Amino acid sequence: MTSQNRLRQYQQLLEQLSRSGWISEGHAQNRGPGAGGPCFQWTRKVKGKTVSVALSEEQFNALQQAIENWKKTRKIIKRMQQLSREEIFTTLPGTKRRKPLSKKVLGII
């Protein structure tokens, strides 16, 4: 891939990132009907501990979308990192190495 193609792909990813909408980590689940009606819950890890929050149905729906957006955003950022490393290691002078760096070591594949 040429430097020009990497830059073009990187800019497309930036554009996708700008349209991602609200994001949130964690998990939103519908725990089914409870004692007082439907039971929606959002869980996430904070300092190694699981934190749970009760949700309304509207909050549940919004958080579900935000969590999906976060998953897509992470994939986009991972690809942007790969393109960045590929650009840095293929276009800039490096140090002398006993053996060449593999794509696996660089995290490009």
mmCIF file of C-alpha atoms in Angstrom:
data_model
loop_
_atom_site.group_PDB
_atom_site.id
_atom_site.type_symbol
_atom_site.label_atom_id
_atom_site.label_comp_id
_atom_site.label_asym_id
_atom_site.label_seq_id
_atom_site.Cartn_x
_atom_site.Cartn_y
_atom_site.Cartn_z
ATOM 1 C CA MET A 1 0.000 0.000 0.000
ATOM 2 C CA THR A 2 1.357 3.413 -0.887
ATOM 3 C CA SER A 3 1.636 6.320 1.499
ATOM 4 C CA GLN A 4 -1.080 8.131 -0.478
ATOM 5 C CA ASN A 5 -3.477 5.177 -0.122
ATOM 6 C CA ARG A 6 -2.793 4.927 3.618
ATOM 7 C CA LEU A 7 -3.515 8.629 4.051
ATOM 8 C CA ARG A 8 -6.742 8.345 2.046
ATOM 9 C CA GLN A 9 -7.887 5.358 4.096
ATOM 10 C CA TYR A 10 -6.919 7.120 7.337
ATOM 11 C CA GLN A 11 -8.982 10.177 6.368
ATOM 12 C CA GLN A 12 -11.983 7.964 5.557
ATOM 13 C CA LEU A 13 -11.672 6.375 8.997
ATOM 14 C CA LEU A 14 -11.512 9.831 10.611
ATOM 15 C CA GLU A 15 -14.715 10.744 8.792
ATOM 16 C CA GLN A 16 -16.418 7.567 10.046
ATOM 17 C CA LEU A 17 -15.227 8.372 13.548
ATOM 18 C CA SER A 18 -16.744 11.856 13.391
ATOM 19 C CA ARG A 19 -20.160 10.343 12.601
ATOM 20 C CA SER A 20 -20.101 7.700 15.345
ATOM 21 C CA GLY A 21 -22.594 9.395 17.696
ATOM 22 C CA TRP A 22 -22.787 8.778 21.428
ATOM 23 C CA ILE A 23 -20.494 6.083 22.803
ATOM 24 C CA SER A 24 -20.355 4.063 26.005
ATOM 25 C CA GLU A 25 -18.543 1.017 27.256
ATOM 26 C CA GLY A 26 -20.178 -1.754 29.225
ATOM 27 C CA HIS A 27 -23.141 -4.040 28.636
ATOM 28 C CA ALA A 28 -26.853 -3.255 28.583
ATOM 29 C CA GLN A 29 -29.252 -6.093 29.174
ATOM 30 C CA ASN A 30 -32.954 -6.702 29.419
ATOM 31 C CA ARG A 31 -33.277 -8.984 32.414
ATOM 32 C CA GLY A 32 -36.918 -9.751 31.647
ATOM 33 C CA PRO A 33 -39.907 -8.920 33.790
ATOM 34 C CA GLY A 34 -39.069 -8.411 37.441
ATOM 35 C CA ALA A 35 -41.161 -7.908 40.535
ATOM 36 C CA GLY A 36 -42.112 -4.363 39.546
ATOM 37 C CA GLY A 37 -42.132 -4.755 35.757
ATOM 38 C CA PRO A 38 -39.417 -4.930 33.115
ATOM 39 C CA CYS A 39 -35.867 -4.823 34.425
ATOM 40 C CA PHE A 40 -33.174 -3.157 32.315
ATOM 41 C CA GLN A 41 -29.590 -2.980 33.515
ATOM 42 C CA TRP A 42 -26.237 -1.510 32.462
ATOM 43 C CA THR A 43 -23.012 -3.001 33.815
ATOM 44 C CA ARG A 44 -19.395 -1.967 33.414
ATOM 45 C CA LYS A 45 -16.034 -2.410 35.133
ATOM 46 C CA VAL A 46 -14.624 0.409 37.267
ATOM 47 C CA LYS A 47 -11.215 -0.220 38.869
ATOM 48 C CA GLY A 48 -11.696 -3.967 38.533
ATOM 49 C CA LYS A 49 -15.153 -3.951 40.134
ATOM 50 C CA THR A 50 -18.454 -4.479 38.339
ATOM 51 C CA VAL A 51 -20.848 -1.551 38.645
ATOM 52 C CA SER A 52 -24.535 -2.073 37.804
ATOM 53 C CA VAL A 53 -27.142 0.596 37.140
ATOM 54 C CA ALA A 54 -30.902 0.130 36.745
ATOM 55 C CA LEU A 55 -32.275 1.714 33.557
ATOM 56 C CA SER A 56 -35.549 2.848 32.078
ATOM 57 C CA GLU A 57 -36.480 1.319 28.727
ATOM 58 C CA GLU A 58 -35.513 4.567 26.956
ATOM 59 C CA GLN A 59 -32.121 4.627 28.672
ATOM 60 C CA PHE A 60 -31.644 0.956 27.827
ATOM 61 C CA ASN A 61 -32.309 1.574 24.111
ATOM 62 C CA ALA A 62 -30.001 4.607 24.012
ATOM 63 C CA LEU A 63 -27.221 2.793 25.878
ATOM 64 C CA GLN A 64 -27.499 -0.246 23.613
ATOM 65 C CA GLN A 65 -26.880 2.029 20.609
ATOM 66 C CA ALA A 66 -24.033 3.850 22.391
ATOM 67 C CA ILE A 67 -22.370 0.520 23.237
ATOM 68 C CA GLU A 68 -22.635 -0.624 19.602
ATOM 69 C CA ASN A 69 -21.130 2.716 18.527
ATOM 70 C CA TRP A 70 -18.257 2.149 20.986
ATOM 71 C CA LYS A 71 -17.522 -1.286 19.502
ATOM 72 C CA LYS A 72 -17.415 0.204 15.988
ATOM 73 C CA THR A 73 -15.269 3.098 17.224
ATOM 74 C CA ARG A 74 -12.742 0.696 18.772
ATOM 75 C CA LYS A 75 -12.446 -1.184 15.461
ATOM 76 C CA ILE A 76 -11.919 2.087 13.589
ATOM 77 C CA ILE A 77 -9.250 3.240 16.064
ATOM 78 C CA LYS A 78 -7.480 -0.132 15.865
ATOM 79 C CA ARG A 79 -7.305 0.177 12.062
ATOM 80 C CA MET A 80 -6.067 3.778 12.374
ATOM 81 C CA GLN A 81 -3.279 2.564 14.681
ATOM 82 C CA GLN A 82 -2.302 -0.117 12.172
ATOM 83 C CA LEU A 83 -2.155 2.428 9.342
ATOM 84 C CA SER A 84 -0.143 4.823 11.522
ATOM 85 C CA ARG A 85 2.433 2.171 12.420
ATOM 86 C CA GLU A 86 2.675 1.013 8.822
ATOM 87 C CA GLU A 87 3.279 4.603 7.677
ATOM 88 C CA ILE A 88 5.852 5.320 10.395
ATOM 89 C CA PHE A 89 7.834 2.112 9.912
ATOM 90 C CA THR A 90 7.803 2.137 6.101
ATOM 91 C CA THR A 91 8.481 5.815 5.387
ATOM 92 C CA LEU A 92 10.817 6.989 8.161
ATOM 93 C CA PRO A 93 14.424 5.852 8.576
ATOM 94 C CA GLY A 94 14.869 3.248 11.287
ATOM 95 C CA THR A 95 17.688 1.788 13.307
ATOM 96 C CA LYS A 96 19.910 -1.113 12.267
ATOM 97 C CA ARG A 97 18.318 -4.434 13.084
ATOM 98 C CA ARG A 98 19.645 -7.948 13.021
ATOM 99 C CA LYS A 99 16.485 -9.076 11.260
ATOM 100 C CA PRO A 100 13.682 -7.060 9.656
ATOM 101 C CA LEU A 101 10.541 -6.289 11.630
ATOM 102 C CA SER A 102 7.602 -8.481 10.666
ATOM 103 C CA LYS A 103 4.084 -7.197 10.114
ATOM 104 C CA LYS A 104 3.013 -9.270 13.110
ATOM 105 C CA VAL A 105 5.544 -7.545 15.388
ATOM 106 C CA LEU A 106 4.357 -4.147 14.144
ATOM 107 C CA GLY A 107 0.717 -5.108 14.708
ATOM 108 C CA ILE A 108 -0.157 -4.431 11.079
ATOM 109 C CA ILE A 109 -1.826 -7.786 10.499
#
